[in-house]
GROMACS .gro file of C-alpha atoms in nm:
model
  415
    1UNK     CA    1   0.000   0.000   0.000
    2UNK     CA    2   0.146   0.350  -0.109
    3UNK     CA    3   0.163   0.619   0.158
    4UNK     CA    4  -0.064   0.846  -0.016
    5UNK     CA    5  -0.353   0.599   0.038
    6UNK     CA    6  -0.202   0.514   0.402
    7UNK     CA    7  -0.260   0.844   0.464
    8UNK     CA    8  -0.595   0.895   0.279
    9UNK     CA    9  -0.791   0.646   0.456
   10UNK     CA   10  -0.655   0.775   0.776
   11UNK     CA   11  -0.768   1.086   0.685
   12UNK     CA   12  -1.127   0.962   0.634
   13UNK     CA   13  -1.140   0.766   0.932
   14UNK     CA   14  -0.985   1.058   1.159
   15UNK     CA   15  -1.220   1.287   1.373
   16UNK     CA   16  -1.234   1.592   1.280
   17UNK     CA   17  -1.184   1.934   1.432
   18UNK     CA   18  -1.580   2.020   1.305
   19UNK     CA   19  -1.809   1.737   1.317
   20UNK     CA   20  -1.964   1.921   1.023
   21UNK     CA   21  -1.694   1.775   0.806
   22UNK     CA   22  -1.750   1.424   0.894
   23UNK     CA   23  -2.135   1.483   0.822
   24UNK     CA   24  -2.076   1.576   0.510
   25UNK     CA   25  -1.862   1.292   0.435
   26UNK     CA   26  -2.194   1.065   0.571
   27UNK     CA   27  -2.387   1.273   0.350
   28UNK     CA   28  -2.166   1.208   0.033
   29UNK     CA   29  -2.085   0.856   0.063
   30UNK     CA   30  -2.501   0.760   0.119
   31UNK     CA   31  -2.587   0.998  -0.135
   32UNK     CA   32  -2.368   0.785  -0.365
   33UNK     CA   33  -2.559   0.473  -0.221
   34UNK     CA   34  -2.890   0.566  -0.310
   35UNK     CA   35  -2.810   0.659  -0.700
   36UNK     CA   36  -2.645   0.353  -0.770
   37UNK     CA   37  -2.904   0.191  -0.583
   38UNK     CA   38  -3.172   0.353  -0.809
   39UNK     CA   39  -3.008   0.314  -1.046
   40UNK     CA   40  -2.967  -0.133  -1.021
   41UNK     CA   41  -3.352  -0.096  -0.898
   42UNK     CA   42  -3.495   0.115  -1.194
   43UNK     CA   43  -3.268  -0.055  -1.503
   44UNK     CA   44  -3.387  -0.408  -1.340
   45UNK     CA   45  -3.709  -0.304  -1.361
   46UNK     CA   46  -3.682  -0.144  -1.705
   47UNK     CA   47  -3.512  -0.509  -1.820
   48UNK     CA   48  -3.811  -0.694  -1.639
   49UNK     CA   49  -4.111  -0.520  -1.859
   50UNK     CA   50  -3.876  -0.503  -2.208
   51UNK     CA   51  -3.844  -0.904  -2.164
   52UNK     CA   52  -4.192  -0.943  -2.108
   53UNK     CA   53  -4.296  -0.711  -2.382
   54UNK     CA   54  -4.050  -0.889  -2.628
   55UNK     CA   55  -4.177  -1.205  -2.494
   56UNK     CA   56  -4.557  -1.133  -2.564
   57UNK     CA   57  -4.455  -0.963  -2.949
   58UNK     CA   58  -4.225  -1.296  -3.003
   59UNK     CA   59  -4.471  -1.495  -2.887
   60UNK     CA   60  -4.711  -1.362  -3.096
   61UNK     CA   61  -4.573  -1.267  -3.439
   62UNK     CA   62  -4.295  -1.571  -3.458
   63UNK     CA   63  -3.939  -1.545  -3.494
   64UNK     CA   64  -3.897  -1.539  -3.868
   65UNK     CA   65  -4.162  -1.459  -4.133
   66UNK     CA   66  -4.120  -1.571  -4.510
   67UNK     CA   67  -4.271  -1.341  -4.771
   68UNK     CA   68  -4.293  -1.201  -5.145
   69UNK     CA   69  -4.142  -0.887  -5.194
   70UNK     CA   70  -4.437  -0.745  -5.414
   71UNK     CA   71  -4.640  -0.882  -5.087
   72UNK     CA   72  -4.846  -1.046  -5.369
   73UNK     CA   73  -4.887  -1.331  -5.165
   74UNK     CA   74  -4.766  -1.698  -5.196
   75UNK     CA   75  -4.908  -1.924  -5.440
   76UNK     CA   76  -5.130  -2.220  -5.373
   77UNK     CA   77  -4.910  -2.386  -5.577
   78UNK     CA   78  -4.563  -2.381  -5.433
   79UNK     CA   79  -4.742  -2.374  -5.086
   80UNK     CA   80  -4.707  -2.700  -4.988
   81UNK     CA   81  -4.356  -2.773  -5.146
   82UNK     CA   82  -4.209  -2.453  -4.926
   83UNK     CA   83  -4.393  -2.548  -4.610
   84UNK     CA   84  -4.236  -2.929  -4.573
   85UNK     CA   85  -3.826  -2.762  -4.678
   86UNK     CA   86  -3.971  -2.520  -4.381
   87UNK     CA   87  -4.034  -2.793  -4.183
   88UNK     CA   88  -3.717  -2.968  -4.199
   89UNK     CA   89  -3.465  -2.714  -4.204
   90UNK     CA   90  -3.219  -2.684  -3.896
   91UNK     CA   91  -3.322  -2.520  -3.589
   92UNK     CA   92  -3.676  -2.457  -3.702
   93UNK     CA   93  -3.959  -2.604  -3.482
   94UNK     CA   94  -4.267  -2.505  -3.627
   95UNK     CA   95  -4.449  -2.370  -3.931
   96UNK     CA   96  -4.753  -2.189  -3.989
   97UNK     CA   97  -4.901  -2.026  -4.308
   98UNK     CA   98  -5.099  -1.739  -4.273
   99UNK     CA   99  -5.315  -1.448  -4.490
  100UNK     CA  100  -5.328  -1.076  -4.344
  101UNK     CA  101  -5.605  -0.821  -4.419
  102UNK     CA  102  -5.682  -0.474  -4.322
  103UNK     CA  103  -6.123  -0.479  -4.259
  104UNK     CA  104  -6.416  -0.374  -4.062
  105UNK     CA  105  -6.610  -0.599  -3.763
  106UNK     CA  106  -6.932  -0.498  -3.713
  107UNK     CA  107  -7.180  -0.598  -3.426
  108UNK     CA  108  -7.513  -0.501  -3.319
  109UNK     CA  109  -7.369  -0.244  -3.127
  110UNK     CA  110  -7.078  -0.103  -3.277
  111UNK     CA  111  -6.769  -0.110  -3.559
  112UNK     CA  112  -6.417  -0.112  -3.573
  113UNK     CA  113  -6.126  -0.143  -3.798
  114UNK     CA  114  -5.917  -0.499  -3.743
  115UNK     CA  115  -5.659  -0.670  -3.888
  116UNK     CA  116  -5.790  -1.010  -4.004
  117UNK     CA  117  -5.542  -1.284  -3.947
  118UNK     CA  118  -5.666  -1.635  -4.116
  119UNK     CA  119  -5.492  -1.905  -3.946
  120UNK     CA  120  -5.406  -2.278  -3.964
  121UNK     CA  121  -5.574  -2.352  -3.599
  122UNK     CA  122  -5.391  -2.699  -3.593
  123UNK     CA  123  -5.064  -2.553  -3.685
  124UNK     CA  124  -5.056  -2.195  -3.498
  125UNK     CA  125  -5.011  -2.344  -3.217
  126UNK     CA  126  -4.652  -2.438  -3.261
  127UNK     CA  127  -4.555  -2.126  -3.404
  128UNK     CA  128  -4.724  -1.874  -3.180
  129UNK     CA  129  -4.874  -1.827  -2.842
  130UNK     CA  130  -5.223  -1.755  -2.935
  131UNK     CA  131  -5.381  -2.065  -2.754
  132UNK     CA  132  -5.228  -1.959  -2.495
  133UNK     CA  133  -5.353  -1.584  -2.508
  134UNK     CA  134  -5.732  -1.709  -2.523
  135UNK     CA  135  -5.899  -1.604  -2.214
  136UNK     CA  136  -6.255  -1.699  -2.306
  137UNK     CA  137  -6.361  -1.980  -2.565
  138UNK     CA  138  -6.125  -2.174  -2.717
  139UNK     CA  139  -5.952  -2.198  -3.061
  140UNK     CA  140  -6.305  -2.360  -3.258
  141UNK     CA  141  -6.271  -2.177  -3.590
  142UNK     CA  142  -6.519  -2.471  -3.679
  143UNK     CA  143  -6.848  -2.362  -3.861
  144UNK     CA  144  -7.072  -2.430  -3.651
  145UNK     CA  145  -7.469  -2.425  -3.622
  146UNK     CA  146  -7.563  -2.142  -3.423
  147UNK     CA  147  -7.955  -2.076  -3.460
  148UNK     CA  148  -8.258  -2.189  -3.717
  149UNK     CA  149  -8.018  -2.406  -3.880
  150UNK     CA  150  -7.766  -2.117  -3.996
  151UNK     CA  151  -7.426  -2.224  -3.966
  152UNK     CA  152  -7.160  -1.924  -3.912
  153UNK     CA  153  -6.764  -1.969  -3.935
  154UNK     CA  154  -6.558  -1.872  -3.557
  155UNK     CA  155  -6.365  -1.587  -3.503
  156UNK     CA  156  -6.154  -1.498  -3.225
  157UNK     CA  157  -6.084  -1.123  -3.104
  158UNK     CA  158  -5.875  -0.942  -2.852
  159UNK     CA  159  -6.070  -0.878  -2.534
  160UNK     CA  160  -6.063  -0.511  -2.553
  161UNK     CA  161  -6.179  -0.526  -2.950
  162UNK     CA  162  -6.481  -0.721  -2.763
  163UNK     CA  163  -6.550  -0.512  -2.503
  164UNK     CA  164  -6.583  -0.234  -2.758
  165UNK     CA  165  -6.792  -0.391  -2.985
  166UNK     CA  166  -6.977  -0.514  -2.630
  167UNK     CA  167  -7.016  -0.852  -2.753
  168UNK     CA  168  -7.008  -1.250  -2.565
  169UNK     CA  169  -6.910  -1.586  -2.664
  170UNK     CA  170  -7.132  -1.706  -2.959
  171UNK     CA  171  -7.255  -1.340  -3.060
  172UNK     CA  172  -7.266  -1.260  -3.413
  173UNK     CA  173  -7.056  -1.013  -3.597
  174UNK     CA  174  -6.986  -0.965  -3.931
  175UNK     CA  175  -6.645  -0.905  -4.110
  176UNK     CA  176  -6.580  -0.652  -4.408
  177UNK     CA  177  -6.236  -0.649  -4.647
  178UNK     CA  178  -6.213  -0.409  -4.951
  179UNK     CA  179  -6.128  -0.691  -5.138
  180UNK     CA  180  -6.455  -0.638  -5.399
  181UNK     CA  181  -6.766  -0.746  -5.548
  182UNK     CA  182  -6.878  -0.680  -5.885
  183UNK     CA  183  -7.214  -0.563  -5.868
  184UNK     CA  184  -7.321  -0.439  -6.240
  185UNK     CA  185  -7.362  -0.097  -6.282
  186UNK     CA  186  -7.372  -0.022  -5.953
  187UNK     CA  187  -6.933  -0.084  -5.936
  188UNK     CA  188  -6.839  -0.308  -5.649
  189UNK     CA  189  -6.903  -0.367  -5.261
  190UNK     CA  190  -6.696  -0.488  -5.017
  191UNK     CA  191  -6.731  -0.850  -4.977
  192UNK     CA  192  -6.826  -0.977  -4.629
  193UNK     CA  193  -6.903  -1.284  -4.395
  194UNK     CA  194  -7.102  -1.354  -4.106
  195UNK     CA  195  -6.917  -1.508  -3.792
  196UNK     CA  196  -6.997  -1.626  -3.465
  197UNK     CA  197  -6.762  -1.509  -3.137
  198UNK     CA  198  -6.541  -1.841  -3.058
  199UNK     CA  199  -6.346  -1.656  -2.812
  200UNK     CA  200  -6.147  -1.402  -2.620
  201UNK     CA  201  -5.760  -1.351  -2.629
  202UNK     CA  202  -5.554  -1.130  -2.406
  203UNK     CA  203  -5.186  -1.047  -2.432
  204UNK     CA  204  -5.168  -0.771  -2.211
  205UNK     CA  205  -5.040  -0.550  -2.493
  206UNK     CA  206  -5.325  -0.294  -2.604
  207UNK     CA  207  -5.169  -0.274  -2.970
  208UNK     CA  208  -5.303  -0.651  -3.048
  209UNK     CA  209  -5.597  -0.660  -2.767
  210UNK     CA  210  -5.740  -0.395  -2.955
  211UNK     CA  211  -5.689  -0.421  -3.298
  212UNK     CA  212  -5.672  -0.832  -3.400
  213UNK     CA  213  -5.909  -1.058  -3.515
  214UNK     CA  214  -5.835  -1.440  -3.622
  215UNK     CA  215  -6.029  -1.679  -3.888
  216UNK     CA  216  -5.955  -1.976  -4.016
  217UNK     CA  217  -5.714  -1.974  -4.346
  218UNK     CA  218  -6.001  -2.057  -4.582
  219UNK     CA  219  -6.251  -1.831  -4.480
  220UNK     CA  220  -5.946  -1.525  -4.452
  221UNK     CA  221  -5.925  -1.663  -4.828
  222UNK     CA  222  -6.235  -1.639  -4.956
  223UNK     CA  223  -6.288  -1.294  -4.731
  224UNK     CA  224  -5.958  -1.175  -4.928
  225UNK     CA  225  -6.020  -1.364  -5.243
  226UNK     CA  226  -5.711  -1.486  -5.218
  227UNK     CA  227  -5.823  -1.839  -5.424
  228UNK     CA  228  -5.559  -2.030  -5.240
  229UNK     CA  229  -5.291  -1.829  -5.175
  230UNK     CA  230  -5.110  -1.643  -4.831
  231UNK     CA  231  -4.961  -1.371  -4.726
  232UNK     CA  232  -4.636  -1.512  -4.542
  233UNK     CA  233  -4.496  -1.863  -4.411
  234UNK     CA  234  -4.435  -1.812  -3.995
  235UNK     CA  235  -4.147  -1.969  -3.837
  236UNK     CA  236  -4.048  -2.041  -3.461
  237UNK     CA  237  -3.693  -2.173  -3.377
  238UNK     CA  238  -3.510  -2.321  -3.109
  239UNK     CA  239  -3.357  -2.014  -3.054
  240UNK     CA  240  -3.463  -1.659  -3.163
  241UNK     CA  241  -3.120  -1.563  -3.147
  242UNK     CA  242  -3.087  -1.743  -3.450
  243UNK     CA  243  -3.317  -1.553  -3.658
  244UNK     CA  244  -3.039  -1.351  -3.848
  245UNK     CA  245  -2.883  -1.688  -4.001
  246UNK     CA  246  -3.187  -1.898  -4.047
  247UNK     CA  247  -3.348  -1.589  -4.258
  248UNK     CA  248  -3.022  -1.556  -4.466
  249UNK     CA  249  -3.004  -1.962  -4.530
  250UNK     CA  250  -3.396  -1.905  -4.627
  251UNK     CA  251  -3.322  -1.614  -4.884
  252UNK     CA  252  -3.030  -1.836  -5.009
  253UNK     CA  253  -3.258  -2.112  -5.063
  254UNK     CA  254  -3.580  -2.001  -5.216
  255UNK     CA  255  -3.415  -1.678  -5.386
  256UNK     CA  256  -3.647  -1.434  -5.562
  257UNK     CA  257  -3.929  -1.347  -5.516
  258UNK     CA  258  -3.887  -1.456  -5.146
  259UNK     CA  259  -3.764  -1.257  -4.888
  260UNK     CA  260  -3.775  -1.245  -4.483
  261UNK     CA  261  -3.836  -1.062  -4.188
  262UNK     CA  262  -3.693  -1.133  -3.803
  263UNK     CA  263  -3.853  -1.054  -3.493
  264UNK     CA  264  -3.639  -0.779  -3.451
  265UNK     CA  265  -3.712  -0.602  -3.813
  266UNK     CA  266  -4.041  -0.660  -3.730
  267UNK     CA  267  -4.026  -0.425  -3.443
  268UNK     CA  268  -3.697  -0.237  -3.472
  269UNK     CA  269  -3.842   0.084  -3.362
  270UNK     CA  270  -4.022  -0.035  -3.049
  271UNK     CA  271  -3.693  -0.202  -2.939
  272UNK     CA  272  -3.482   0.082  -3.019
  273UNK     CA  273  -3.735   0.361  -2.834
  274UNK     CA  274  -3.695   0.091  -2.507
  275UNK     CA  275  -3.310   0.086  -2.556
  276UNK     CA  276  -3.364   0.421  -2.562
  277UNK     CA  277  -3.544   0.467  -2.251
  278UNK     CA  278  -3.319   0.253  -2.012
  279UNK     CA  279  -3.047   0.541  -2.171
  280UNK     CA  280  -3.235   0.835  -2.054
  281UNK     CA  281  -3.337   0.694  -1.679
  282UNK     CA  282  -2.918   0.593  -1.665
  283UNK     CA  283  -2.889   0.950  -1.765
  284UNK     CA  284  -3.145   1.117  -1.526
  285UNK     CA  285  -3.033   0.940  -1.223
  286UNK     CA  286  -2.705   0.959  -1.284
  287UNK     CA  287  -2.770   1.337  -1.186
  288UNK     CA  288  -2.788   1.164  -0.803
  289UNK     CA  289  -2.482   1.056  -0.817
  290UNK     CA  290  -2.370   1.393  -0.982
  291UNK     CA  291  -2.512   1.570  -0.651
  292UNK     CA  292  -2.372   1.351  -0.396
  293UNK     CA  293  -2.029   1.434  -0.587
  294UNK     CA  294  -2.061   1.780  -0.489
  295UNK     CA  295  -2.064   1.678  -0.119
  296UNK     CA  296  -1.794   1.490  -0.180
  297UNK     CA  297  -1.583   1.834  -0.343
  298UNK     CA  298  -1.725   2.015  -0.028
  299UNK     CA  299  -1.589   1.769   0.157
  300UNK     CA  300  -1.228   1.803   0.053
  301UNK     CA  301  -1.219   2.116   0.019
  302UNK     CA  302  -1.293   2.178   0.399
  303UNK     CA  303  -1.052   1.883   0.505
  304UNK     CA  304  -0.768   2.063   0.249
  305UNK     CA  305  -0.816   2.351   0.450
  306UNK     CA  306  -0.814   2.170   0.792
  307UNK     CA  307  -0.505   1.994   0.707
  308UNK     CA  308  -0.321   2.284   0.551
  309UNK     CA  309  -0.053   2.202   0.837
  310UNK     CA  310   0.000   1.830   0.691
  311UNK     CA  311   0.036   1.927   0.395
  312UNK     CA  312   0.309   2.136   0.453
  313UNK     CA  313   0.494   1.910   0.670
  314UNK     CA  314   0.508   1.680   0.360
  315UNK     CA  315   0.607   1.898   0.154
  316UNK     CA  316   0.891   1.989   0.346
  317UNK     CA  317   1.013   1.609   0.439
  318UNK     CA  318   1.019   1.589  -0.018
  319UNK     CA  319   0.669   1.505  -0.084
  320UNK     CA  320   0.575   1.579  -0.446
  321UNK     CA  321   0.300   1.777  -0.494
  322UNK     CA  322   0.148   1.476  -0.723
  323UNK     CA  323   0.178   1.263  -0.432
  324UNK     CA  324  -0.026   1.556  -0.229
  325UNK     CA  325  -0.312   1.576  -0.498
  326UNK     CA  326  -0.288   1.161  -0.497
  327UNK     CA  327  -0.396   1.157  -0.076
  328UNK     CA  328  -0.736   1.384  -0.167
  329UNK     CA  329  -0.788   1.180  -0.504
  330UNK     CA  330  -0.800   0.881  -0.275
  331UNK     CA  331  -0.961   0.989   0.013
  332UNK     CA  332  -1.242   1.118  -0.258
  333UNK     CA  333  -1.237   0.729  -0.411
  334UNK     CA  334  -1.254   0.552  -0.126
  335UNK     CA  335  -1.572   0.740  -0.001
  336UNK     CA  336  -1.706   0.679  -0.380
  337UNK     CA  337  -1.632   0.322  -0.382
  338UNK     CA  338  -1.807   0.297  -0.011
  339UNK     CA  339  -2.092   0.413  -0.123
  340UNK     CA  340  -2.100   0.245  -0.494
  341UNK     CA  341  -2.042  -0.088  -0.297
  342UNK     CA  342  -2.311  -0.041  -0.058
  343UNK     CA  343  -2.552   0.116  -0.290
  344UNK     CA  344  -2.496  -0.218  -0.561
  345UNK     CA  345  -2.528  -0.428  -0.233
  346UNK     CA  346  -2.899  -0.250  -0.109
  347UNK     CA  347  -2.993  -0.211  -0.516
  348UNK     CA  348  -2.992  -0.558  -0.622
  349UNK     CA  349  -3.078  -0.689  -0.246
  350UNK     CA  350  -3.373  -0.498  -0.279
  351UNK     CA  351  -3.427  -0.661  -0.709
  352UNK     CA  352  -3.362  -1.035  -0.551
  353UNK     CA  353  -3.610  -0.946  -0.252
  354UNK     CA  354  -3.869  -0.853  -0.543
  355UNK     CA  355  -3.777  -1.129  -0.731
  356UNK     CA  356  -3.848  -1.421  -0.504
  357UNK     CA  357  -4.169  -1.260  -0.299
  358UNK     CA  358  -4.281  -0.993  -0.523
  359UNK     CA  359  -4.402  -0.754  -0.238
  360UNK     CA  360  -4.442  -0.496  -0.485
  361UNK     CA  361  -4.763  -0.650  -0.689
  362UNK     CA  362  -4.941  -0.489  -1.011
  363UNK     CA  363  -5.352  -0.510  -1.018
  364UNK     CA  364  -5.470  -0.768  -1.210
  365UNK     CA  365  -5.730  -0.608  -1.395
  366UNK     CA  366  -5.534  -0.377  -1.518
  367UNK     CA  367  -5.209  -0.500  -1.589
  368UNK     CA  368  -5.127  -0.859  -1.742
  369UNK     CA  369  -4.878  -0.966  -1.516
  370UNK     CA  370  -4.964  -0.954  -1.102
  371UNK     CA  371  -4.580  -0.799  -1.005
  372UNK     CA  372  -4.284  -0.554  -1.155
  373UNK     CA  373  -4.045  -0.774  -1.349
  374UNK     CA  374  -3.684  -0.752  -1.246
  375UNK     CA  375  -3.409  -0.849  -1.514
  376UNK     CA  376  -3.060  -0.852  -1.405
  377UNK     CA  377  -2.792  -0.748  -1.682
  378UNK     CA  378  -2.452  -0.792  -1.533
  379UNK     CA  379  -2.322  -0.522  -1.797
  380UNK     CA  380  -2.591  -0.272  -1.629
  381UNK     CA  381  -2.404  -0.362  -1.301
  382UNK     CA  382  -2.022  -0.270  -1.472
  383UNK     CA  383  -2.196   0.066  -1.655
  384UNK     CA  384  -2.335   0.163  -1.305
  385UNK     CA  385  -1.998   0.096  -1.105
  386UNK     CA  386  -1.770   0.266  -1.401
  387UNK     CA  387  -2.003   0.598  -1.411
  388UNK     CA  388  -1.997   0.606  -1.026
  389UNK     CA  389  -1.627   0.563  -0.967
  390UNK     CA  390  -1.545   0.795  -1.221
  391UNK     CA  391  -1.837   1.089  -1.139
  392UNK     CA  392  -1.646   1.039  -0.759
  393UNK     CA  393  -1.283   1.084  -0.889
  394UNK     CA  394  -1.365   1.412  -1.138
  395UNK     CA  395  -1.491   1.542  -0.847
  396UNK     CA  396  -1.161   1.464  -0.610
  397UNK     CA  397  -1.007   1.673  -0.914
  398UNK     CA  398  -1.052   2.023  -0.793
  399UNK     CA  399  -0.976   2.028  -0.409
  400UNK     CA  400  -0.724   1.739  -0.485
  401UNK     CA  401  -0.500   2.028  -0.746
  402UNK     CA  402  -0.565   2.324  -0.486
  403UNK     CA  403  -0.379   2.082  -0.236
  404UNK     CA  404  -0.079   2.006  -0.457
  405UNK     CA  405  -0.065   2.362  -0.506
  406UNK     CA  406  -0.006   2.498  -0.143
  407UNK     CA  407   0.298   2.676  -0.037
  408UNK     CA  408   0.478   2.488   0.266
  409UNK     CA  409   0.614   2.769   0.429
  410UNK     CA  410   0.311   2.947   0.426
  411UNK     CA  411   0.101   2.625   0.534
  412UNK     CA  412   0.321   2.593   0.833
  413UNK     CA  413   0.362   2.940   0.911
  414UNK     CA  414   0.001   3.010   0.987
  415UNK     CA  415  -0.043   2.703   1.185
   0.00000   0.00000   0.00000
């Protein structure tokens, strides 16, 4: 151990002449505590809810989606061909065709604009999460007889889509696309079908609760006039990791027209605004840290002054004034590193805590999951330690160089 940190934690554990000094130091070191320790708590947090979300948009658009590029749709007659290579290429688990359409639902009391998604119901299942997302009903895109012998096609809908059309299990609503009819002279209509409520799904994300609405393939096709044809091929794999290379072996294979998209292209700017947003709360409580610095610059400051005497007794026994500026710099990152250590310590004691009893629970009713999520990101933990370290020695900077600069003669004289 070098004498300049000898001295410097001798320094910090001395009394001193004003206990006001030694409060300050108190104040410093816990004020460093809490920002790192709202800072573990708040990025955990902020890891917690982007996992779920990218586990509920995973979940329910698949990890890799095969397409045209004129979005023309694929034909009914390389369907079958491309769904079994699908099928038994590496690191893919499940395929699932599917046709996409912008339209209108319409119930007794109300309309609003969907996307209709027409869906393999024995296939969807191992590509996406929807049977797991049904709340109410099941996944019965059967036609059905409902009443006086007319039998009506299913259709599932997002809970929030039903509560605005204010409609139950087994109501009737009916389905527009533009996708037209000739009519004679009168031009075309929008072409239409009549479907019975088969159930309810909920993903806890207001974007699909809202806004989705799921057929079987055939009727989507004949809703569309598609005659056979989809929109895109879905694909889940073992990993979602390994998106990037299983879309580039895809493209490879199939060539042109075909193209992909990952999960991530999918939703590049919703995972880039939540990147985002863990930057700005680093940034904003950061300024915690930034305050408890100052204590720690008023802190030297007042001890430079108290130990003006020291300082010149050093200097006369040969010290270097780098080795003076070295004791404050220390003293400054030993109080820093106190408080970093303590406030990682109370931070993530307080994420575990969380973590294994949830104490801090989210309504139900409101909110699809019943507690915060914590996430742990050990790189968070290194980016949090390296910011507050380094706030603490900028500020150990100032007082540290006024120090160095003192005059021995005059530092002993007036002693």
């Amino acid at each position: 151990m070098s004498y300049e940190l000898f001295i410097a934690k001798r320094y910090l554990r001395s009394k001193r002449k004003t206990g006001f000094i030694s409060l300050i130091t108190y104040i410093s070191i816990i004020g460093v505590m809490i920002g790192v320790a709202a800072l573990v708590i708040v990025l955990s947090v902020a890891n917690g809810f982007e996992s779920e979300v990218r586990s509920r948009i995973i979940g329910f658009d698949a990890h890799v989606r095969v397409r045209t590029f004129h979005d023309r749709g694929i034909e009914s007659e390389v369907l079958p061909d491309m769904l079994k290579k699908l099928d038994d290429m590496a690191h893919v688990t499940g395929v699932a065709p599917c046709i996409f359409e912008k339209g209108l639902i319409v119930s007794a009391k109300s309309k609003q604009g969907v996307f209709i998604k027409g869906i393999d119901p024995e296939r969807e299942p191992k590509v996406t999460t929807l049977i797991d997302n049904i709340v109410y009903g099941s996944l019965n895109l059967d036609t059905l007889h409902v009443e006086k012998g007319k039998a009506y096609p299913g259709i599932i809908i997002g809970r929030w889509l039903g509560d605005r059309l204010a409609v139950n299990l087994g109501d009737r609503v009916q389905v527009l696309t533009a996708a037209g009819v000739e009519t004679g002279g009168m031009g075309s209509m929008p072409r239409f079908r009549t479907f019975r409520v088969a159930g309810f799904f909920e993903t806890g994300l207001y974007e699909y609760d809202d806004n989705y609405a799921f057929v079987s393939i055939a009727e989507a096709q004949r809703l569309a006039e598609r005659r056979g044809n989809v929109s895109w091929i879905q694909l889940k794999l073992t990993d979602m990791t390994l998106a990037e290379d299983v879309a580039r072996v895809i493209e490879k294979q199939f060539g042109y027209p075909y193209t992909t998209d990952t999960w991530f292209e999918m939703h590049q700017n919703l995972f880039a605004w939540m990147e985002l947003e863990k930057k700005f709360f680093f940034l904003i409580l950061s300024l915690i840290i930034m305050v408890a610095a100052f204590n720690i610059v008023s802190t030297l400051i007042m001890v430079v002054l108290e130990k003006r005497k020291d300082i010149g007794v050093l200097k006369s026994m040969g010290a270097h004034s780098r080795h003076i500026m070295n004791i404050f710099v220390y003293e400054g990152l030993v109080a820093g590193s106190i408080g970093t250590v303590l406030g990682l310590i109370l931070g993530y004691a307080v994420c575990f805590l969380q973590l294994k009893t949830k104490f801090i629970a989210l309504p139900g009713d409101v909110y699809i999951i019943n507690a915060i999520p914590i996430e742990f990101h050990w790189l968070d933990g290194v980016a949090i330690t390296v910011a507050s370290l380094l706030i603490s020695y900028v500020a150990t900077l100032y007082p540290s160089y006024k120090a160095s600069k003192l005059d021995p003669v005059e530092a002993i004289r007036y002693e």
